[in-house]
Coordinates of C-alpha atoms in Angstrom, one line a residue:
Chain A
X941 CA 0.0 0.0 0.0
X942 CA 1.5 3.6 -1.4
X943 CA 0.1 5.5 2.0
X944 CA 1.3 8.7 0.7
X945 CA -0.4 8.6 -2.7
X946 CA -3.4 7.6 -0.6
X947 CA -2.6 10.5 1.8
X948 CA -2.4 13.3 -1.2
X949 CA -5.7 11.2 -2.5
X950 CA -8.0 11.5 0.3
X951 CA -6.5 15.5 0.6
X952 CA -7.3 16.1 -2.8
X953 CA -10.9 14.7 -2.5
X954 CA -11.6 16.5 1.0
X955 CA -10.6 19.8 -0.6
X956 CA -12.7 19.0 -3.3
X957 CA -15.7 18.0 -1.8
X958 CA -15.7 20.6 0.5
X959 CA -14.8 23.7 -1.8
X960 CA -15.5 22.9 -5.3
X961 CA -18.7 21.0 -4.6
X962 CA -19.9 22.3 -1.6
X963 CA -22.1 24.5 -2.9
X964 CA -23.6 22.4 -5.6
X965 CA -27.0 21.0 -4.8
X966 CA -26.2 17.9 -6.4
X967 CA -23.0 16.4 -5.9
X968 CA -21.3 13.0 -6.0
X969 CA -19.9 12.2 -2.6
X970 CA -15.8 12.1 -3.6
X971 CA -15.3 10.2 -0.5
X972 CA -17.4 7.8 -0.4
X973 CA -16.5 7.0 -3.9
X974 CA -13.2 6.6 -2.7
X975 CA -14.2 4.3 0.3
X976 CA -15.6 1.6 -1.8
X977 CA -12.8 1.7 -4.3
X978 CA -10.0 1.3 -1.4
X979 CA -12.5 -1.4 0.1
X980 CA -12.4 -3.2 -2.9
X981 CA -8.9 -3.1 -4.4
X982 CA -6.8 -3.2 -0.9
X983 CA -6.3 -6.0 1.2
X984 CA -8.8 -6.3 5.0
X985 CA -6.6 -4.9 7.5
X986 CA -5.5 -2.1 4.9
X987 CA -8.9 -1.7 4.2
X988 CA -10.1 -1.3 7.4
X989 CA -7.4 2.0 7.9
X990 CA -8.6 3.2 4.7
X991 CA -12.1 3.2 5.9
X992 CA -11.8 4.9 8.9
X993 CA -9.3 7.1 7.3
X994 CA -11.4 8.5 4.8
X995 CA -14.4 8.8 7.7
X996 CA -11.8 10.9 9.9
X997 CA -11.2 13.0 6.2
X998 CA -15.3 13.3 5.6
X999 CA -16.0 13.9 9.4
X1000 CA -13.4 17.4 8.7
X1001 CA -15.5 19.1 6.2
X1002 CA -18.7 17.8 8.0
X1003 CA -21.0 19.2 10.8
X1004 CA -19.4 17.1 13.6
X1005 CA -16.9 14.9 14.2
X1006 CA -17.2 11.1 14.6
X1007 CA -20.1 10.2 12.8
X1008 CA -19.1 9.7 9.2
X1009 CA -15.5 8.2 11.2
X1010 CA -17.3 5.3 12.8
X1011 CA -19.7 4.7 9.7
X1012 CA -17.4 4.9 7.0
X1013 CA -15.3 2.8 8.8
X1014 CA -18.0 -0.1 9.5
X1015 CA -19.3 -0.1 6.3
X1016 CA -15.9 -0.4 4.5
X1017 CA -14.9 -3.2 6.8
X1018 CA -17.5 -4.8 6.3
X1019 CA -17.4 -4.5 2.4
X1020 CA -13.9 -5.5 2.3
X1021 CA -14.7 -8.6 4.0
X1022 CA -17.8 -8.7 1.7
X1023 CA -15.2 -8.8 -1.4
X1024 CA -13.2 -11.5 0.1
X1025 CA -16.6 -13.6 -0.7
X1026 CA -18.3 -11.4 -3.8
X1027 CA -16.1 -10.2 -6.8
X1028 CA -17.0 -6.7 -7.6
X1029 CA -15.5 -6.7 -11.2
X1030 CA -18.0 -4.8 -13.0
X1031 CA -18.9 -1.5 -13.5
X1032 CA -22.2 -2.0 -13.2
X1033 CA -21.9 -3.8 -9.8
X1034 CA -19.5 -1.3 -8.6
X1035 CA -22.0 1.2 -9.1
X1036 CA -24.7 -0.9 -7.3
X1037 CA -21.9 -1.1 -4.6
X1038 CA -21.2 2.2 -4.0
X1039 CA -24.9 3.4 -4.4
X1040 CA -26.4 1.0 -1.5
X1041 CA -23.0 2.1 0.6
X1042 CA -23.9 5.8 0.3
X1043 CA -27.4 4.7 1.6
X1044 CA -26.5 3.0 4.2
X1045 CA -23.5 4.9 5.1
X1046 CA -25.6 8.0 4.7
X1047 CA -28.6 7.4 6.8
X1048 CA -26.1 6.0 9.5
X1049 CA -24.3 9.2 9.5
X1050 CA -28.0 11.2 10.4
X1051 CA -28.4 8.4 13.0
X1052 CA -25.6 9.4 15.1
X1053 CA -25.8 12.6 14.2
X1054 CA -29.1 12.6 15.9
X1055 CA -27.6 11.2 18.8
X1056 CA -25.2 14.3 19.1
X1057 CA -28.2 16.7 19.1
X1058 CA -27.8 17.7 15.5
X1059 CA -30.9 18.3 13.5
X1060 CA -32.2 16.5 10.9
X1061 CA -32.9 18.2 7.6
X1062 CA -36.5 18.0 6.2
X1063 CA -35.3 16.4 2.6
X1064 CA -33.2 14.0 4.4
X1065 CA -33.9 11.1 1.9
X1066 CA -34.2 13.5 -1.4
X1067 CA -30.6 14.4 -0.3
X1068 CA -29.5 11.0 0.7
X1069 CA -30.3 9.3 -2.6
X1070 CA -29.4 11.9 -4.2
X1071 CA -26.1 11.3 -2.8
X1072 CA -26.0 8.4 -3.5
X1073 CA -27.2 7.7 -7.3
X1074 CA -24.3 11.1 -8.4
X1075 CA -21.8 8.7 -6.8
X1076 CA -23.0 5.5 -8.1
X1077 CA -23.0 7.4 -11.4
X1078 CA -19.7 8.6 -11.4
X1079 CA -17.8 6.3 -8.6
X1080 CA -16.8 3.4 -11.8
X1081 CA -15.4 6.0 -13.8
X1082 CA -13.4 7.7 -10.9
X1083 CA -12.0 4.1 -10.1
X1084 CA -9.9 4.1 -13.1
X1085 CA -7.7 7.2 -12.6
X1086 CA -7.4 6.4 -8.4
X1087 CA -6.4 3.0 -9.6
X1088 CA -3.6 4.5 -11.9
X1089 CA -2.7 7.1 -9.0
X1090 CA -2.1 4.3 -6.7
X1091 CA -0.7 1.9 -8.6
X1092 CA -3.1 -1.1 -8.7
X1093 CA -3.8 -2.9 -11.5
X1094 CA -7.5 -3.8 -11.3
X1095 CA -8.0 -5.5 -14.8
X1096 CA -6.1 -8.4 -13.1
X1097 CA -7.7 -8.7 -10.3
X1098 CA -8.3 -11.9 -8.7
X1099 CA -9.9 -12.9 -5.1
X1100 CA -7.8 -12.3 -2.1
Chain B
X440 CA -8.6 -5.7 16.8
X441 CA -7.6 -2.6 14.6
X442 CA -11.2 -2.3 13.8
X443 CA -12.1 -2.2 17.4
X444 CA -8.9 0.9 18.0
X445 CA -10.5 2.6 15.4
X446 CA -14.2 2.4 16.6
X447 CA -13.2 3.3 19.8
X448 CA -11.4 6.7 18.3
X449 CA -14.5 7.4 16.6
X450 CA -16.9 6.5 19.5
X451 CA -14.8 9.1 21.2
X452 CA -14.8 12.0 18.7
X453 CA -18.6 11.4 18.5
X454 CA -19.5 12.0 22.4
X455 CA -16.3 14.6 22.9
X456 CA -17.7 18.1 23.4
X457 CA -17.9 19.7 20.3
X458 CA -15.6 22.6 21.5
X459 CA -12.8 20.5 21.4
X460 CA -13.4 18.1 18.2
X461 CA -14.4 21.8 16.4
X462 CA -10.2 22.2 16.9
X463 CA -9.4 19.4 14.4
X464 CA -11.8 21.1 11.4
X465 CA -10.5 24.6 12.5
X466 CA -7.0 23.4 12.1
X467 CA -8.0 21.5 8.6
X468 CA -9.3 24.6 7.5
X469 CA -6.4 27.2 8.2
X470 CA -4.1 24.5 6.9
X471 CA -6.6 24.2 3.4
X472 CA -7.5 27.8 3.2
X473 CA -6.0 28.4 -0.1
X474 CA -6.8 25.7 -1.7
X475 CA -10.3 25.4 -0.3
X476 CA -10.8 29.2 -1.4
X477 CA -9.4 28.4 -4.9
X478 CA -12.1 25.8 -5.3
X479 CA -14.9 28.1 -3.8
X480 CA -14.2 30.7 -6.2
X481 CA -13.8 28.4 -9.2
X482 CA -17.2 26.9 -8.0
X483 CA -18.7 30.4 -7.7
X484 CA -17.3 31.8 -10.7
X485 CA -19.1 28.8 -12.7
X486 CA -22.2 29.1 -11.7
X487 CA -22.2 33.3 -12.0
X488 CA -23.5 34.8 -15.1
X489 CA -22.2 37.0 -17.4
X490 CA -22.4 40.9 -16.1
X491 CA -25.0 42.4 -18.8
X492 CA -24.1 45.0 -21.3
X493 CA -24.5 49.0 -20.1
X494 CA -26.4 50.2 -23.4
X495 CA -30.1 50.4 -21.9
X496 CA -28.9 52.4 -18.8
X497 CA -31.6 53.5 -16.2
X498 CA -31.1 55.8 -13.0
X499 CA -29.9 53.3 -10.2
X500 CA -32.9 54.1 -8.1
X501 CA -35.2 53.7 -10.7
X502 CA -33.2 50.0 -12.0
X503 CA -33.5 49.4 -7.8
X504 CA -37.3 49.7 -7.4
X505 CA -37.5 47.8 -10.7
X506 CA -35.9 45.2 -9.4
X507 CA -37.3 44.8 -6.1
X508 CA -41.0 44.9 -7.7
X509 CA -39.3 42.0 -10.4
X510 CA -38.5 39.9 -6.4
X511 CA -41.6 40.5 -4.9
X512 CA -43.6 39.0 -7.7
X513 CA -41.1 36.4 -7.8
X514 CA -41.7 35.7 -3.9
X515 CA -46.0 35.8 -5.1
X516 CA -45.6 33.5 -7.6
X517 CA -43.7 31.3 -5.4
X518 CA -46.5 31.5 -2.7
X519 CA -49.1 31.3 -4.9
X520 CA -47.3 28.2 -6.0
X521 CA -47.5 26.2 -3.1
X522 CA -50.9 27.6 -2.2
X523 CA -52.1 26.0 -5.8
X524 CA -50.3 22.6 -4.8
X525 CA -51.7 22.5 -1.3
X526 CA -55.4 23.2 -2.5
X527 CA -56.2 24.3 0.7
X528 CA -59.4 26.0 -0.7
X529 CA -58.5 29.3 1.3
X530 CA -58.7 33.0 -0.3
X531 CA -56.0 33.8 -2.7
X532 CA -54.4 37.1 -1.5
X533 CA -51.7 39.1 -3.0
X534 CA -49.1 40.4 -0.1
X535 CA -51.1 43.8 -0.5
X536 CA -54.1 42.6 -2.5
X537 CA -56.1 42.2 1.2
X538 CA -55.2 45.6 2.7
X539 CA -54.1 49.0 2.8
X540 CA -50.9 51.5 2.5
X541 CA -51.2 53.8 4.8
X542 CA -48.4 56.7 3.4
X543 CA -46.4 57.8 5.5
X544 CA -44.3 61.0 5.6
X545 CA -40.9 60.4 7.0
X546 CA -40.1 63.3 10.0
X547 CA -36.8 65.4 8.5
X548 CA -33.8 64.7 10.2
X549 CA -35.4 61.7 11.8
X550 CA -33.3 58.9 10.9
X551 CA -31.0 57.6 13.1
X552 CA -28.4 55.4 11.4
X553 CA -26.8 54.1 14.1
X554 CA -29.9 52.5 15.8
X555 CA -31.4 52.1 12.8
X556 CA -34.8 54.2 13.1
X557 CA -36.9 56.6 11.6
X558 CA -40.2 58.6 12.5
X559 CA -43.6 59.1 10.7
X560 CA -45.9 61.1 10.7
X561 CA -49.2 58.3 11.2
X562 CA -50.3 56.4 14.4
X563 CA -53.2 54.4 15.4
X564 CA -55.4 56.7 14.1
X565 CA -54.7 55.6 10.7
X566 CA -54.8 52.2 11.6
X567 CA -51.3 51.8 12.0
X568 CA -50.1 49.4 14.7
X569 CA -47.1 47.5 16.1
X570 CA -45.5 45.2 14.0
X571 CA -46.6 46.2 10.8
X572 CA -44.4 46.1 8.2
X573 CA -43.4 49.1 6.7
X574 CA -42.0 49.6 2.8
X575 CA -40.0 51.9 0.2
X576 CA -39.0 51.6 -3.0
X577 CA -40.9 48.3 -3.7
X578 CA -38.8 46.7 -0.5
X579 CA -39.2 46.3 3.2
X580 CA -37.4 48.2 5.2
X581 CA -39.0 47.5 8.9
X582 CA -41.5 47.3 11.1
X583 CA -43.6 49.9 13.3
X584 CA -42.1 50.0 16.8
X585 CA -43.8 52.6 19.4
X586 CA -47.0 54.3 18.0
X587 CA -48.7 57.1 19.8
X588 CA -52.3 58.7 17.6
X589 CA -50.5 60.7 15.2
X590 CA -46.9 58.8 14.8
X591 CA -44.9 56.2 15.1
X592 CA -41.3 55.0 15.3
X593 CA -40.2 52.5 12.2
X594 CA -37.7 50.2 13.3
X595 CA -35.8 49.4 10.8
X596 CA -34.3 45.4 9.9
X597 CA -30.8 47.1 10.7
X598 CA -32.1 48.5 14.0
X599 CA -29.6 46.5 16.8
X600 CA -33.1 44.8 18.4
X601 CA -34.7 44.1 15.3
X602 CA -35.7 40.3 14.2
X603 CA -37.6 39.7 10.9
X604 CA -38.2 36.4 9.5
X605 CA -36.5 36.0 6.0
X606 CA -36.3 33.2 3.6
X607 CA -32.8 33.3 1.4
X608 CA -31.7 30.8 -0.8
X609 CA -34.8 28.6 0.0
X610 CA -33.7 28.8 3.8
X611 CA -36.2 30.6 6.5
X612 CA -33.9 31.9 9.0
X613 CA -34.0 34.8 11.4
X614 CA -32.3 37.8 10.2
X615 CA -30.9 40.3 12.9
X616 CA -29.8 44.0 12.6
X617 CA -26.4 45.2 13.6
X618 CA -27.2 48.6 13.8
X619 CA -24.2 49.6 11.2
X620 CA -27.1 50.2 8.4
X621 CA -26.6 46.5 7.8
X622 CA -28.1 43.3 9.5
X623 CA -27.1 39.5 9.8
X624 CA -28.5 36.3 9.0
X625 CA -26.4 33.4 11.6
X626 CA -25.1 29.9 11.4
X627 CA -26.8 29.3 8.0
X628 CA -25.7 25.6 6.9
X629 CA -24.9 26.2 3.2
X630 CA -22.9 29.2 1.6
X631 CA -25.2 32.0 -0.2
X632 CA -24.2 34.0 -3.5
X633 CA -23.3 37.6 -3.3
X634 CA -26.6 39.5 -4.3
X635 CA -28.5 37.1 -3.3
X636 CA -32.2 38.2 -2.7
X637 CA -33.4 37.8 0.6
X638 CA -37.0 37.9 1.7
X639 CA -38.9 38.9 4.6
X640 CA -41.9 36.4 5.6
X641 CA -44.0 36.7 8.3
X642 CA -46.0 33.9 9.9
X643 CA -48.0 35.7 11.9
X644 CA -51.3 36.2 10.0
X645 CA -52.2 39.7 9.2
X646 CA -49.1 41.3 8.6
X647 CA -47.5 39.7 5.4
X648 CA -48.9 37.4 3.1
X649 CA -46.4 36.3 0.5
X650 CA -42.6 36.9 1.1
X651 CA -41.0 40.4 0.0
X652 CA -38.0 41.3 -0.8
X653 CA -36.0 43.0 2.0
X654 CA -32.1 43.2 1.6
X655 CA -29.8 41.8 -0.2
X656 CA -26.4 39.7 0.8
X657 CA -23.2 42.0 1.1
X658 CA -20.8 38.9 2.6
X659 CA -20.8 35.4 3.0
X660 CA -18.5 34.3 5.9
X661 CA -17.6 31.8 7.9
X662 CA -19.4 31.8 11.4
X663 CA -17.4 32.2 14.1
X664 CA -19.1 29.8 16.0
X665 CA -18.8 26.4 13.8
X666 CA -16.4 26.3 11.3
X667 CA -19.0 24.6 8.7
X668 CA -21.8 27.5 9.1
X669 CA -22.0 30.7 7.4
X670 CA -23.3 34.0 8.5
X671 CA -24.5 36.0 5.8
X672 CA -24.1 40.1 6.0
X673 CA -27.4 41.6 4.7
X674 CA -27.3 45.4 3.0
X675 CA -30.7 47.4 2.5
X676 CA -31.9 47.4 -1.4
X677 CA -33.1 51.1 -0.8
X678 CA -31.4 54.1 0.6
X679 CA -32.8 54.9 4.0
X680 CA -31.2 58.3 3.6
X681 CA -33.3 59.6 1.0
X682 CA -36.6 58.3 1.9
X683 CA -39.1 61.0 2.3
X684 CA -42.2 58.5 2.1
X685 CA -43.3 55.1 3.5
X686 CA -46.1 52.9 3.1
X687 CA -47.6 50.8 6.1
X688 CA -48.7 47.5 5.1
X689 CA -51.9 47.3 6.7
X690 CA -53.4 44.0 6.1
X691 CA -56.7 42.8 7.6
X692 CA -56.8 39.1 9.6
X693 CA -58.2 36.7 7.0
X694 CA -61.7 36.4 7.6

């Protein structure tokens, strides 16, 4: 694993996502997108770091800290163990991938932030699948650059 | 085990007061700043149109009142909108269709900039009461504070103890005045264009029925409170200065 490539990765994305997109309506969610792709293409325990790495990265340009932290980092565990059994080859299931992710990630994300006293937003779900169909949309075609940027080769790919 | 390290990190950033974990995104964001503002401003520039050309020039009080008449029928249609979608079966009113303007002559030398208020010249015997709103040029500028018979005190939005009700960039919010002739709208979750129009609403029945427009945004900054919110600086879209007439929006309870 190239952790500084994956450093200036997850940097580039933050700034993006939080300046560049932030005041777009609609918006594909760079980090998440980034999430899958690490939780598909790295080994578990790198996996795992990667995850809660990129939650710690999210939770910076969010409202509070901790909540996209502990869900990016469950749901990427648990996707990267998920690939040890499932091949996610396809750009089509890649997009399927990252789409129910964003869901479930997403909605997790209001959960605890409810727990920490933040409101919830009325268009909770408009936003949240929103979210999440951008990023299944353009998650496959990101894959392919972060792939070349960190050096994996993913059209040989085989199961771990 | 490293899963269970990590949780625990993130179980702890999620129930640390927020005073401390604010520190991390503070520091994120004075380390980022130039690259964050590089992206803001590509972002902005983007989405901003093209300045118009100069040739069909019109005095800038004139192009003002033109344009504040242009928002309010934009904040009506609006209403009217969601009235026709929530067929509620209720009277259609304009914001002034169901009552009166009670003009006003502003009192010579009575406006104080500083607090933010101004005197007429009509009380409660022209039906003018507390709370009302009051407007110029097309555009709110306050509401009635302290009326005796034959006057009344208009306290303007940028008057220090003034709250209005304002919806900008599809948000309602509060909107308070900082008595330097301009007012503030706090901790607003997304950032708001420059010139963006911003509306006073009212939800108390009988003083406003469809948004109008009320100020405009001046500066978009970052609250000092949360790193992530905005407060948004709110300028007047007439010139208190020069008024010499107001209009009370008198508007009768729906029946």
């Amino acid at each position: 694993m190239r952790w500084f490539r994956f450093a200036v990765l997850v940097l580039l994305a933050t700034v993006l996502q939080a300046s560049f997109f932030a005041d777009l309506n609609i918006k594909p969610d760079l980090l998440l997108i980034l999430l899958v792709f690490f939780a598909i293409y790295c080994d578990t325990s790198n996996a795992i770091i990667c995850s809660f790495t990129i939650g710690f990265a999210a939770d910076l340009i969010g409202r509070t800290m901790g909540p996209q932290m502990i869900s990016f980092g469950l749901f990427g565990t648990a996707l990267a163990y998920l690939h040890q059994v499932i091949v996610i080859r396809k750009m089509s299931y890649q997009a399927l991938v990252i789409f129910i992710t964003a869901l479930l990630a997403g909605s997790m994300v209001y959960f605890l932030n409810s727990l920490k006293g933040e409101p919830t937003p009325q268009s909770m779900f408009a936003a949240l699948f929103g979210i999440a169909l951008y990023s299944a949309l353009v998650g496959p075609f990101l894959f392919l650059p972060s792939a070349w940027w960190m050096r994996i080769k993913i059209s040989r790919f085989s199961r771990r | 085990m490293l899963f269970t390290w990590f949780m625990l990190a993130g179980s702890i950033f999620l129930f640390a007061p927020q005073k401390l974990t604010d520190n991390f995104q503070y520091a994120f964001l004075r380390v980022f700043n130039w690259p964050l503002s590089i992206g803001e401003n590509i972002s902005l520039s983007v989405r901003t149109r093209q300045p118009l050309g100069d040739a069909d020039v019109v005095p800038r009080r004139e192009y003002n009142k033109l344009q504040n008449y242009r928002a309010n029928i934009e904040g009506q249609l609006r209403k009217e909108h969601e009235k026709v979608e929530m067929l509620s079966g209720l009277r259609n009113r304009f914001p002034l269709e169901a009552g009166d303007l009670q003009v006003a002559s502003v009192f010579p030398g009575s406006f104080d900039k500083l607090h933010g208020e101004l005197s007429i010249n009509k009380g409660t015997d022209d039906k003018v009461a507390k709370g009302q709103f009051v407007l110029s040029d097309n555009s709110i500028i306050g509401t009635v504070g302290d009326v005796s018979a034959r006057g009344a005190k208009v306290k303007l939005f940028t008057n220090p103890t003034s709250s209005i009700a304002v919806e900008v960039a599809n948000t309602k919010r509060l909107m308070w005045g900082s008595g330097d002739n301009l007012a503030r709208i706090p901790m607003v979750t997304h950032k708001v264009k420059i010139d963006s129009e911003v509306m006073a609403s009212s939800r108390k029945t009988g003083f406003l029925n469809a948004p109008m427009i009320i100020g405009k945004v001046l500066r978009c900054e970052r609250s000092a409170k949360s790193p992530m919110l905005w407060d948004i600086v709110v300028e007047p879209v007439c010139d208190f200065e020069q008024l010499n007439d107001v209009a009370v929006i008198v508007i009768n309870p729906p029946e």
